[in-house]
Amino acid sequence: MARNRDFDKVVEDIKNCFANSPEPSIKITHYFAIYAELFSHLRGTECTFVETGVLNGGSLFMWREWLGPRARIIGVDMNPAAAKWREDGFEILIGDQGDPAFWEQAFTQIGAFDALLDDGGHQSFQQIVTAKSAIRAAKKPCVVVIEDTCTSFMKEFSRHRDRSFLNYAKSATDLLVANANEFFPGEYPHIDNPGVVEEFQQVYSIQFYSGMVAFQIDPAPVERPVIVWNKEADKFQSDFRYEGVESAEVVWPDPFTRQVVTVRGGRGN
Ligand SMILES: C[S@@+](CC[C@H](N)C(=O)[O-])C[C@H]1O[C@@H](n2cnc3c(N)ncnc32)[C@H](O)[C@@H]1O
């Protein structure tokens, strides 16, 4: 959704739904604009919205108020106390999001969903298992959002070492491009892991926000992309790619280690 005056109103609406929820909920203030961007197309529709992490139940009421009465809101939590929100018309699944077997069973019950927001245990492996399971289970265009990616950097969560959720998601962005390897025979490194390329086949975009990563999914078989010209050129112009300066000095965008590197240009090695 474009960030214009209508967008501001949608953000205001969700902030009000949060503030007026009858039960406690914990969020971070800049998340509301991200929710508006990722989920506002579902408002007023007969959608299925899944949130991992119920805690005091407050966010379930926020989603229902903001998305509208036709929304099917499903909360997932390991704490059996969350089951009490069934009395308020929410579907609640009790289980461990870190266990792929739980998700397999859960998605059989959930069926096709439109959005899944993970605000659960926040350990990297739990976030990874949740994202992978949801991507695999997707049956229609949907978005899978992992919230609180700040935990990838936090001491309390550091037992993942360098295998954090954020590193997983950054690596996954390569899969979006690895698919194009057939256009450029002999140009790419050998694809040694075709299974994972296949696994992410239906992810067409990975969006990084402050504190969230969104996987946009479309399971419909896509037409195989082909390279096209709009018309035949009778004479090809020279491409000046290699005619300008030959390198750039770049401060690498790593917040934790300052590295100034030279990125060289030119053809081949
Ligand atoms: C941050 S709270 C959820 C906050 C809630 N979404 C809100 O907006 O107020 C995290 C919740 O995740 C649940 N949780 C922690 N580990 C989990 C796991 N492995 N599987 C499922 N839920 C888990 C906790 O029991 C807790 O209720």
PDB file of C-alpha atoms and ligand atoms in Angstrom:
ATOM      1  CA  MET A   1       0.000   0.000   0.000  1.00  0.00           C
ATOM      2  CA  ALA A   2       1.375   3.401  -0.987  1.00  0.00           C
ATOM      3  CA  ARG A   3       2.437   5.529   1.951  1.00  0.00           C
ATOM      4  CA  ASN A   4       0.033   8.431   1.411  1.00  0.00           C
ATOM      5  CA  ARG A   5      -2.717  10.029   3.500  1.00  0.00           C
ATOM      6  CA  ASP A   6      -4.934   6.904   3.167  1.00  0.00           C
ATOM      7  CA  PHE A   7      -2.039   4.870   4.478  1.00  0.00           C
ATOM      8  CA  ASP A   8      -1.682   7.145   7.523  1.00  0.00           C
ATOM      9  CA  LYS A   9      -5.362   6.568   8.295  1.00  0.00           C
ATOM     10  CA  VAL A  10      -4.918   2.761   8.111  1.00  0.00           C
ATOM     11  CA  VAL A  11      -1.957   3.006  10.517  1.00  0.00           C
ATOM     12  CA  GLU A  12      -4.014   5.197  12.839  1.00  0.00           C
ATOM     13  CA  ASP A  13      -6.777   2.582  12.752  1.00  0.00           C
ATOM     14  CA  ILE A  14      -4.519  -0.284  13.806  1.00  0.00           C
ATOM     15  CA  LYS A  15      -2.935   1.839  16.537  1.00  0.00           C
ATOM     16  CA  ASN A  16      -6.440   2.492  17.873  1.00  0.00           C
ATOM     17  CA  CYS A  17      -7.314  -1.212  17.698  1.00  0.00           C
ATOM     18  CA  PHE A  18      -4.145  -1.944  19.666  1.00  0.00           C
ATOM     19  CA  ALA A  19      -4.874   0.744  22.262  1.00  0.00           C
ATOM     20  CA  ASN A  20      -8.515  -0.310  22.618  1.00  0.00           C
ATOM     21  CA  SER A  21      -7.940  -4.069  22.760  1.00  0.00           C
ATOM     22  CA  PRO A  22      -9.667  -5.369  25.892  1.00  0.00           C
ATOM     23  CA  GLU A  23      -6.579  -7.460  26.775  1.00  0.00           C
ATOM     24  CA  PRO A  24      -2.853  -6.650  27.063  1.00  0.00           C
ATOM     25  CA  SER A  25      -0.617  -6.883  24.008  1.00  0.00           C
ATOM     26  CA  ILE A  26       3.018  -5.964  23.508  1.00  0.00           C
ATOM     27  CA  LYS A  27       4.264  -4.476  20.205  1.00  0.00           C
ATOM     28  CA  ILE A  28       6.864  -1.912  19.087  1.00  0.00           C
ATOM     29  CA  THR A  29       5.545   1.425  17.812  1.00  0.00           C
ATOM     30  CA  HIS A  30       7.046   1.353  14.309  1.00  0.00           C
ATOM     31  CA  TYR A  31       5.505  -2.078  13.665  1.00  0.00           C
ATOM     32  CA  PHE A  32       2.045  -0.616  13.016  1.00  0.00           C
ATOM     33  CA  ALA A  33       3.092   1.007   9.727  1.00  0.00           C
ATOM     34  CA  ILE A  34       4.693  -2.274   8.637  1.00  0.00           C
ATOM     35  CA  TYR A  35       1.502  -4.170   9.481  1.00  0.00           C
ATOM     36  CA  ALA A  36      -0.444  -1.631   7.421  1.00  0.00           C
ATOM     37  CA  GLU A  37       1.884  -2.160   4.476  1.00  0.00           C
ATOM     38  CA  LEU A  38       1.798  -5.963   4.660  1.00  0.00           C
ATOM     39  CA  PHE A  39      -1.733  -6.784   5.765  1.00  0.00           C
ATOM     40  CA  SER A  40      -4.135  -3.941   4.917  1.00  0.00           C
ATOM     41  CA  HIS A  41      -5.261  -5.636   1.664  1.00  0.00           C
ATOM     42  CA  LEU A  42      -6.954  -8.242   3.900  1.00  0.00           C
ATOM     43  CA  ARG A  43      -9.194  -5.771   5.764  1.00  0.00           C
ATOM     44  CA  GLY A  44     -12.877  -6.453   5.312  1.00  0.00           C
ATOM     45  CA  THR A  45     -12.222  -9.745   3.522  1.00  0.00           C
ATOM     46  CA  GLU A  46     -12.864 -13.356   4.450  1.00  0.00           C
ATOM     47  CA  CYS A  47      -9.219 -13.962   5.243  1.00  0.00           C
ATOM     48  CA  THR A  48      -7.313 -16.403   7.433  1.00  0.00           C
ATOM     49  CA  PHE A  49      -4.766 -14.697   9.673  1.00  0.00           C
ATOM     50  CA  VAL A  50      -2.446 -16.762  11.881  1.00  0.00           C
ATOM     51  CA  GLU A  51      -0.385 -15.297  14.714  1.00  0.00           C
ATOM     52  CA  THR A  52       2.200 -17.368  16.573  1.00  0.00           C
ATOM     53  CA  GLY A  53       2.481 -16.056  20.133  1.00  0.00           C
ATOM     54  CA  VAL A  54      -0.712 -15.314  22.059  1.00  0.00           C
ATOM     55  CA  LEU A  55       0.560 -14.389  25.549  1.00  0.00           C
ATOM     56  CA  ASN A  56      -2.266 -12.291  27.090  1.00  0.00           C
ATOM     57  CA  GLY A  57      -4.520 -12.478  24.036  1.00  0.00           C
ATOM     58  CA  GLY A  58      -4.522  -8.725  23.314  1.00  0.00           C
ATOM     59  CA  SER A  59      -3.205  -8.952  19.760  1.00  0.00           C
ATOM     60  CA  LEU A  60      -5.936 -11.439  18.765  1.00  0.00           C
ATOM     61  CA  PHE A  61      -8.563  -8.802  19.556  1.00  0.00           C
ATOM     62  CA  MET A  62      -6.512  -6.130  17.754  1.00  0.00           C
ATOM     63  CA  TRP A  63      -6.384  -8.210  14.568  1.00  0.00           C
ATOM     64  CA  ARG A  64     -10.088  -9.002  14.664  1.00  0.00           C
ATOM     65  CA  GLU A  65     -11.043  -5.375  15.170  1.00  0.00           C
ATOM     66  CA  TRP A  66      -8.713  -4.127  12.428  1.00  0.00           C
ATOM     67  CA  LEU A  67      -9.249  -6.890   9.847  1.00  0.00           C
ATOM     68  CA  GLY A  68     -13.012  -7.040  10.373  1.00  0.00           C
ATOM     69  CA  PRO A  69     -15.590  -9.618  11.457  1.00  0.00           C
ATOM     70  CA  ARG A  70     -15.133 -11.867   8.404  1.00  0.00           C
ATOM     71  CA  ALA A  71     -11.513 -12.603   9.313  1.00  0.00           C
ATOM     72  CA  ARG A  72     -10.676 -16.022  10.726  1.00  0.00           C
ATOM     73  CA  ILE A  73      -8.097 -15.323  13.437  1.00  0.00           C
ATOM     74  CA  ILE A  74      -5.945 -18.227  14.590  1.00  0.00           C
ATOM     75  CA  GLY A  75      -3.566 -17.981  17.546  1.00  0.00           C
ATOM     76  CA  VAL A  76      -0.730 -20.475  18.045  1.00  0.00           C
ATOM     77  CA  ASP A  77       1.024 -20.878  21.390  1.00  0.00           C
ATOM     78  CA  MET A  78       2.824 -23.541  23.371  1.00  0.00           C
ATOM     79  CA  ASN A  79       1.237 -22.366  26.607  1.00  0.00           C
ATOM     80  CA  PRO A  80      -2.017 -24.335  27.045  1.00  0.00           C
ATOM     81  CA  ALA A  81      -3.495 -21.331  28.919  1.00  0.00           C
ATOM     82  CA  ALA A  82      -3.935 -19.669  25.510  1.00  0.00           C
ATOM     83  CA  ALA A  83      -6.795 -22.113  24.797  1.00  0.00           C
ATOM     84  CA  LYS A  84      -9.114 -19.911  26.872  1.00  0.00           C
ATOM     85  CA  TRP A  85      -9.376 -17.446  23.961  1.00  0.00           C
ATOM     86  CA  ARG A  86     -11.490 -20.014  22.110  1.00  0.00           C
ATOM     87  CA  GLU A  87     -14.368 -18.750  24.270  1.00  0.00           C
ATOM     88  CA  ASP A  88     -14.031 -15.414  22.466  1.00  0.00           C
ATOM     89  CA  GLY A  89     -14.330 -16.981  19.039  1.00  0.00           C
ATOM     90  CA  PHE A  90     -10.642 -17.330  18.182  1.00  0.00           C
ATOM     91  CA  GLU A  91      -9.197 -20.586  16.915  1.00  0.00           C
ATOM     92  CA  ILE A  92      -6.280 -21.559  19.127  1.00  0.00           C
ATOM     93  CA  LEU A  93      -3.710 -24.228  18.339  1.00  0.00           C
ATOM     94  CA  ILE A  94      -1.465 -25.388  21.149  1.00  0.00           C
ATOM     95  CA  GLY A  95       1.973 -26.637  20.136  1.00  0.00           C
ATOM     96  CA  ASP A  96       5.665 -25.980  19.746  1.00  0.00           C
ATOM     97  CA  GLN A  97       6.552 -23.801  16.769  1.00  0.00           C
ATOM     98  CA  GLY A  98      10.117 -25.162  16.846  1.00  0.00           C
ATOM     99  CA  ASP A  99       8.821 -28.618  15.893  1.00  0.00           C
ATOM    100  CA  PRO A 100       8.185 -29.173  12.159  1.00  0.00           C
ATOM    101  CA  ALA A 101       5.827 -32.077  13.023  1.00  0.00           C
ATOM    102  CA  PHE A 102       3.589 -29.637  14.950  1.00  0.00           C
ATOM    103  CA  TRP A 103       3.315 -27.351  11.921  1.00  0.00           C
ATOM    104  CA  GLU A 104       2.538 -30.216   9.574  1.00  0.00           C
ATOM    105  CA  GLN A 105      -0.448 -31.128  11.695  1.00  0.00           C
ATOM    106  CA  ALA A 106      -1.374 -27.480  12.327  1.00  0.00           C
ATOM    107  CA  PHE A 107      -1.459 -26.569   8.637  1.00  0.00           C
ATOM    108  CA  THR A 108      -3.720 -29.557   7.916  1.00  0.00           C
ATOM    109  CA  GLN A 109      -6.151 -27.943  10.331  1.00  0.00           C
ATOM    110  CA  ILE A 110      -5.555 -24.367   9.147  1.00  0.00           C
ATOM    111  CA  GLY A 111      -5.759 -25.068   5.403  1.00  0.00           C
ATOM    112  CA  ALA A 112      -5.085 -22.164   3.058  1.00  0.00           C
ATOM    113  CA  PHE A 113      -4.079 -18.988   4.896  1.00  0.00           C
ATOM    114  CA  ASP A 114      -3.553 -15.390   3.806  1.00  0.00           C
ATOM    115  CA  ALA A 115      -1.032 -14.243   6.383  1.00  0.00           C
ATOM    116  CA  LEU A 116       1.069 -15.713   9.145  1.00  0.00           C
ATOM    117  CA  LEU A 117       2.760 -13.424  11.650  1.00  0.00           C
ATOM    118  CA  ASP A 118       5.317 -15.008  13.956  1.00  0.00           C
ATOM    119  CA  ASP A 119       5.566 -13.302  17.364  1.00  0.00           C
ATOM    120  CA  GLY A 120       6.342 -16.441  19.355  1.00  0.00           C
ATOM    121  CA  GLY A 121       9.511 -17.762  20.970  1.00  0.00           C
ATOM    122  CA  HIS A 122      11.895 -15.623  18.857  1.00  0.00           C
ATOM    123  CA  GLN A 123      14.777 -18.112  18.904  1.00  0.00           C
ATOM    124  CA  SER A 124      16.348 -18.317  15.450  1.00  0.00           C
ATOM    125  CA  PHE A 125      15.617 -21.995  14.902  1.00  0.00           C
ATOM    126  CA  GLN A 126      11.973 -21.447  15.861  1.00  0.00           C
ATOM    127  CA  GLN A 127      11.698 -18.566  13.401  1.00  0.00           C
ATOM    128  CA  ILE A 128      13.366 -20.646  10.668  1.00  0.00           C
ATOM    129  CA  VAL A 129      11.179 -23.711  11.244  1.00  0.00           C
ATOM    130  CA  THR A 130       8.062 -21.523  11.270  1.00  0.00           C
ATOM    131  CA  ALA A 131       8.989 -19.726   8.046  1.00  0.00           C
ATOM    132  CA  LYS A 132       9.978 -22.946   6.247  1.00  0.00           C
ATOM    133  CA  SER A 133       6.844 -24.808   7.380  1.00  0.00           C
ATOM    134  CA  ALA A 134       4.550 -21.955   6.366  1.00  0.00           C
ATOM    135  CA  ILE A 135       6.213 -21.530   2.962  1.00  0.00           C
ATOM    136  CA  ARG A 136       5.821 -25.251   2.326  1.00  0.00           C
ATOM    137  CA  ALA A 137       2.157 -25.209   3.428  1.00  0.00           C
ATOM    138  CA  ALA A 138       1.121 -22.162   1.376  1.00  0.00           C
ATOM    139  CA  LYS A 139      -1.785 -22.937  -0.934  1.00  0.00           C
ATOM    140  CA  LYS A 140      -2.596 -19.465  -2.251  1.00  0.00           C
ATOM    141  CA  PRO A 141      -0.911 -16.068  -2.457  1.00  0.00           C
ATOM    142  CA  CYS A 142       0.015 -15.155   1.093  1.00  0.00           C
ATOM    143  CA  VAL A 143       2.617 -13.481   3.257  1.00  0.00           C
ATOM    144  CA  VAL A 144       4.694 -15.026   6.051  1.00  0.00           C
ATOM    145  CA  VAL A 145       6.166 -12.481   8.436  1.00  0.00           C
ATOM    146  CA  ILE A 146       8.758 -13.108  11.132  1.00  0.00           C
ATOM    147  CA  GLU A 147       8.648 -10.420  13.803  1.00  0.00           C
ATOM    148  CA  ASP A 148      11.314  -9.261  16.260  1.00  0.00           C
ATOM    149  CA  THR A 149      14.287 -10.155  14.096  1.00  0.00           C
ATOM    150  CA  CYS A 150      16.298  -8.042  16.568  1.00  0.00           C
ATOM    151  CA  THR A 151      16.761 -11.304  18.475  1.00  0.00           C
ATOM    152  CA  SER A 152      19.254 -12.357  15.781  1.00  0.00           C
ATOM    153  CA  PHE A 153      21.647  -9.854  17.393  1.00  0.00           C
ATOM    154  CA  MET A 154      20.723 -10.182  21.072  1.00  0.00           C
ATOM    155  CA  LYS A 155      23.004 -11.817  23.674  1.00  0.00           C
ATOM    156  CA  GLU A 156      20.137 -13.760  25.205  1.00  0.00           C
ATOM    157  CA  PHE A 157      19.506 -15.472  21.865  1.00  0.00           C
ATOM    158  CA  SER A 158      23.107 -15.851  20.719  1.00  0.00           C
ATOM    159  CA  ARG A 159      23.408 -19.633  20.886  1.00  0.00           C
ATOM    160  CA  HIS A 160      22.608 -19.747  17.170  1.00  0.00           C
ATOM    161  CA  ARG A 161      26.181 -18.384  16.635  1.00  0.00           C
ATOM    162  CA  ASP A 162      26.325 -17.168  13.039  1.00  0.00           C
ATOM    163  CA  ARG A 163      23.255 -19.218  12.041  1.00  0.00           C
ATOM    164  CA  SER A 164      20.798 -16.536  13.048  1.00  0.00           C
ATOM    165  CA  PHE A 165      17.370 -16.140  11.493  1.00  0.00           C
ATOM    166  CA  LEU A 166      18.512 -12.917   9.827  1.00  0.00           C
ATOM    167  CA  ASN A 167      21.487 -14.684   8.257  1.00  0.00           C
ATOM    168  CA  TYR A 168      19.133 -17.412   7.059  1.00  0.00           C
ATOM    169  CA  ALA A 169      16.800 -14.848   5.492  1.00  0.00           C
ATOM    170  CA  LYS A 170      19.679 -12.923   3.892  1.00  0.00           C
ATOM    171  CA  SER A 171      20.995 -16.159   2.348  1.00  0.00           C
ATOM    172  CA  ALA A 172      17.508 -17.007   1.111  1.00  0.00           C
ATOM    173  CA  THR A 173      17.510 -13.839  -1.008  1.00  0.00           C
ATOM    174  CA  ASP A 174      20.137 -15.569  -3.202  1.00  0.00           C
ATOM    175  CA  LEU A 175      17.515 -18.187  -4.076  1.00  0.00           C
ATOM    176  CA  LEU A 176      15.412 -15.490  -5.746  1.00  0.00           C
ATOM    177  CA  VAL A 177      18.251 -14.945  -8.214  1.00  0.00           C
ATOM    178  CA  ALA A 178      19.641 -18.491  -8.430  1.00  0.00           C
ATOM    179  CA  ASN A 179      16.595 -19.387 -10.532  1.00  0.00           C
ATOM    180  CA  ALA A 180      17.841 -17.204 -13.353  1.00  0.00           C
ATOM    181  CA  ASN A 181      20.957 -19.308 -13.752  1.00  0.00           C
ATOM    182  CA  GLU A 182      19.563 -21.022 -16.856  1.00  0.00           C
ATOM    183  CA  PHE A 183      19.609 -17.686 -18.737  1.00  0.00           C
ATOM    184  CA  PHE A 184      23.337 -17.441 -18.352  1.00  0.00           C
ATOM    185  CA  PRO A 185      24.837 -20.858 -19.075  1.00  0.00           C
ATOM    186  CA  GLY A 186      28.274 -21.284 -17.546  1.00  0.00           C
ATOM    187  CA  GLU A 187      28.131 -17.899 -15.793  1.00  0.00           C
ATOM    188  CA  TYR A 188      26.808 -18.896 -12.362  1.00  0.00           C
ATOM    189  CA  PRO A 189      28.600 -21.099  -9.818  1.00  0.00           C
ATOM    190  CA  HIS A 190      27.360 -24.687  -9.989  1.00  0.00           C
ATOM    191  CA  ILE A 191      23.973 -25.006  -8.238  1.00  0.00           C
ATOM    192  CA  ASP A 192      24.820 -27.739  -5.773  1.00  0.00           C
ATOM    193  CA  ASN A 193      21.660 -27.436  -3.706  1.00  0.00           C
ATOM    194  CA  PRO A 194      18.711 -27.565  -6.139  1.00  0.00           C
ATOM    195  CA  GLY A 195      16.397 -28.854  -3.381  1.00  0.00           C
ATOM    196  CA  VAL A 196      16.497 -25.559  -1.521  1.00  0.00           C
ATOM    197  CA  VAL A 197      15.999 -23.560  -4.723  1.00  0.00           C
ATOM    198  CA  GLU A 198      12.900 -25.707  -5.284  1.00  0.00           C
ATOM    199  CA  GLU A 199      11.754 -25.212  -1.682  1.00  0.00           C
ATOM    200  CA  PHE A 200      11.703 -21.434  -2.163  1.00  0.00           C
ATOM    201  CA  GLN A 201      10.326 -21.585  -5.723  1.00  0.00           C
ATOM    202  CA  GLN A 202       7.055 -20.001  -4.667  1.00  0.00           C
ATOM    203  CA  VAL A 203       8.666 -17.145  -2.737  1.00  0.00           C
ATOM    204  CA  TYR A 204       8.796 -14.212  -5.154  1.00  0.00           C
ATOM    205  CA  SER A 205       9.988 -11.535  -2.758  1.00  0.00           C
ATOM    206  CA  ILE A 206      11.689 -11.254   0.631  1.00  0.00           C
ATOM    207  CA  GLN A 207      11.218  -7.899   2.306  1.00  0.00           C
ATOM    208  CA  PHE A 208      13.412  -6.693   5.145  1.00  0.00           C
ATOM    209  CA  TYR A 209      12.047  -4.130   7.614  1.00  0.00           C
ATOM    210  CA  SER A 210      13.335  -2.835  10.904  1.00  0.00           C
ATOM    211  CA  GLY A 211      12.424  -5.822  13.106  1.00  0.00           C
ATOM    212  CA  MET A 212      10.576  -7.933  10.522  1.00  0.00           C
ATOM    213  CA  VAL A 213      11.180 -10.058   7.457  1.00  0.00           C
ATOM    214  CA  ALA A 214       8.297 -10.817   5.079  1.00  0.00           C
ATOM    215  CA  PHE A 215       8.248 -13.689   2.582  1.00  0.00           C
ATOM    216  CA  GLN A 216       5.753 -12.995  -0.215  1.00  0.00           C
ATOM    217  CA  ILE A 217       4.486 -16.253  -1.642  1.00  0.00           C
ATOM    218  CA  ASP A 218       2.566 -17.238  -4.742  1.00  0.00           C
ATOM    219  CA  PRO A 219       2.198 -21.002  -5.208  1.00  0.00           C
ATOM    220  CA  ALA A 220       0.547 -20.687  -8.652  1.00  0.00           C
ATOM    221  CA  PRO A 221       2.806 -22.220 -11.281  1.00  0.00           C
ATOM    222  CA  VAL A 222       4.419 -19.229 -12.917  1.00  0.00           C
ATOM    223  CA  GLU A 223       5.071 -18.944 -16.620  1.00  0.00           C
ATOM    224  CA  ARG A 224       8.711 -19.686 -17.205  1.00  0.00           C
ATOM    225  CA  PRO A 225      10.424 -16.324 -17.596  1.00  0.00           C
ATOM    226  CA  VAL A 226      12.124 -15.614 -20.900  1.00  0.00           C
ATOM    227  CA  ILE A 227      14.318 -12.736 -21.988  1.00  0.00           C
ATOM    228  CA  VAL A 228      12.430 -10.437 -24.375  1.00  0.00           C
ATOM    229  CA  TRP A 229      13.120  -7.468 -26.608  1.00  0.00           C
ATOM    230  CA  ASN A 230      10.190  -5.170 -27.354  1.00  0.00           C
ATOM    231  CA  LYS A 231      11.354  -4.899 -31.003  1.00  0.00           C
ATOM    232  CA  GLU A 232      14.237  -6.041 -33.124  1.00  0.00           C
ATOM    233  CA  ALA A 233      17.189  -3.683 -33.176  1.00  0.00           C
ATOM    234  CA  ASP A 234      18.732  -3.336 -36.644  1.00  0.00           C
ATOM    235  CA  LYS A 235      21.986  -2.137 -35.127  1.00  0.00           C
ATOM    236  CA  PHE A 236      23.156  -2.830 -31.562  1.00  0.00           C
ATOM    237  CA  GLN A 237      24.573   0.123 -29.681  1.00  0.00           C
ATOM    238  CA  SER A 238      27.781  -0.473 -27.743  1.00  0.00           C
ATOM    239  CA  ASP A 239      27.224  -1.105 -24.059  1.00  0.00           C
ATOM    240  CA  PHE A 240      29.675   1.144 -22.160  1.00  0.00           C
ATOM    241  CA  ARG A 241      29.645  -1.075 -19.055  1.00  0.00           C
ATOM    242  CA  TYR A 242      33.423  -1.441 -18.922  1.00  0.00           C
ATOM    243  CA  GLU A 243      34.353   2.036 -20.196  1.00  0.00           C
ATOM    244  CA  GLY A 244      33.994   4.034 -16.963  1.00  0.00           C
ATOM    245  CA  VAL A 245      35.968   3.983 -13.682  1.00  0.00           C
ATOM    246  CA  GLU A 246      37.064   0.482 -12.770  1.00  0.00           C
ATOM    247  CA  SER A 247      36.316   0.139  -9.067  1.00  0.00           C
ATOM    248  CA  ALA A 248      34.714   1.767  -6.022  1.00  0.00           C
ATOM    249  CA  GLU A 249      35.732   2.041  -2.397  1.00  0.00           C
ATOM    250  CA  VAL A 250      32.810   1.016  -0.256  1.00  0.00           C
ATOM    251  CA  VAL A 251      32.115   1.008   3.464  1.00  0.00           C
ATOM    252  CA  TRP A 252      30.532  -2.443   3.766  1.00  0.00           C
ATOM    253  CA  PRO A 253      27.049  -2.193   5.356  1.00  0.00           C
ATOM    254  CA  ASP A 254      27.942  -4.213   8.449  1.00  0.00           C
ATOM    255  CA  PRO A 255      26.973  -2.349  11.635  1.00  0.00           C
ATOM    256  CA  PHE A 256      29.265  -4.423  13.873  1.00  0.00           C
ATOM    257  CA  THR A 257      32.563  -4.338  11.972  1.00  0.00           C
ATOM    258  CA  ARG A 258      33.816  -1.379   9.973  1.00  0.00           C
ATOM    259  CA  GLN A 259      35.357  -2.607   6.743  1.00  0.00           C
ATOM    260  CA  VAL A 260      36.307  -0.402   3.816  1.00  0.00           C
ATOM    261  CA  VAL A 261      36.669  -2.571   0.743  1.00  0.00           C
ATOM    262  CA  THR A 262      37.467  -2.036  -2.896  1.00  0.00           C
ATOM    263  CA  VAL A 263      34.861  -3.488  -5.187  1.00  0.00           C
ATOM    264  CA  ARG A 264      36.592  -4.138  -8.483  1.00  0.00           C
ATOM    265  CA  GLY A 265      34.886  -4.087 -11.850  1.00  0.00           C
ATOM    266  CA  GLY A 266      35.988  -5.375 -15.238  1.00  0.00           C
ATOM    267  CA  ARG A 267      35.197  -8.584 -17.024  1.00  0.00           C
ATOM    268  CA  GLY A 268      35.769 -12.062 -15.458  1.00  0.00           C
ATOM    269  CA  ASN A 269      38.318 -12.702 -12.723  1.00  0.00           C
TER     270      ASN A 269
HETATM  271  C1  LIG B   1       5.926 -12.016  22.677  1.00  0.00           C
HETATM  272  S1  LIG B   1       4.700 -13.094  23.260  1.00  0.00           S
HETATM  273  C2  LIG B   1       3.369 -12.842  22.157  1.00  0.00           C
HETATM  274  C3  LIG B   1       2.808 -11.475  22.233  1.00  0.00           C
HETATM  275  C4  LIG B   1       1.498 -11.265  21.538  1.00  0.00           C
HETATM  276  N1  LIG B   1       1.546 -11.636  20.143  1.00  0.00           N
HETATM  277  C5  LIG B   1       1.151  -9.822  21.660  1.00  0.00           C
HETATM  278  O1  LIG B   1       1.188  -9.102  20.658  1.00  0.00           O
HETATM  279  O2  LIG B   1       0.831  -9.386  22.770  1.00  0.00           O
HETATM  280  C6  LIG B   1       5.340 -14.635  22.892  1.00  0.00           C
HETATM  281  C7  LIG B   1       4.420 -15.843  23.062  1.00  0.00           C
HETATM  282  O3  LIG B   1       5.027 -16.915  22.341  1.00  0.00           O
HETATM  283  C8  LIG B   1       4.817 -18.117  23.036  1.00  0.00           C
HETATM  284  N2  LIG B   1       5.859 -19.089  22.688  1.00  0.00           N
HETATM  285  C9  LIG B   1       7.147 -19.148  23.137  1.00  0.00           C
HETATM  286  N3  LIG B   1       7.787 -20.199  22.628  1.00  0.00           N
HETATM  287  C10 LIG B   1       6.897 -20.833  21.820  1.00  0.00           C
HETATM  288  C11 LIG B   1       6.976 -22.017  21.026  1.00  0.00           C
HETATM  289  N4  LIG B   1       8.083 -22.739  20.953  1.00  0.00           N
HETATM  290  N5  LIG B   1       5.874 -22.364  20.319  1.00  0.00           N
HETATM  291  C12 LIG B   1       4.731 -21.649  20.399  1.00  0.00           C
HETATM  292  N6  LIG B   1       4.610 -20.522  21.154  1.00  0.00           N
HETATM  293  C13 LIG B   1       5.661 -20.126  21.856  1.00  0.00           C
HETATM  294  C14 LIG B   1       4.873 -17.726  24.494  1.00  0.00           C
HETATM  295  O4  LIG B   1       4.205 -18.684  25.292  1.00  0.00           O
HETATM  296  C15 LIG B   1       4.240 -16.341  24.469  1.00  0.00           C
HETATM  297  O5  LIG B   1       2.865 -16.425  24.780  1.00  0.00           O
END
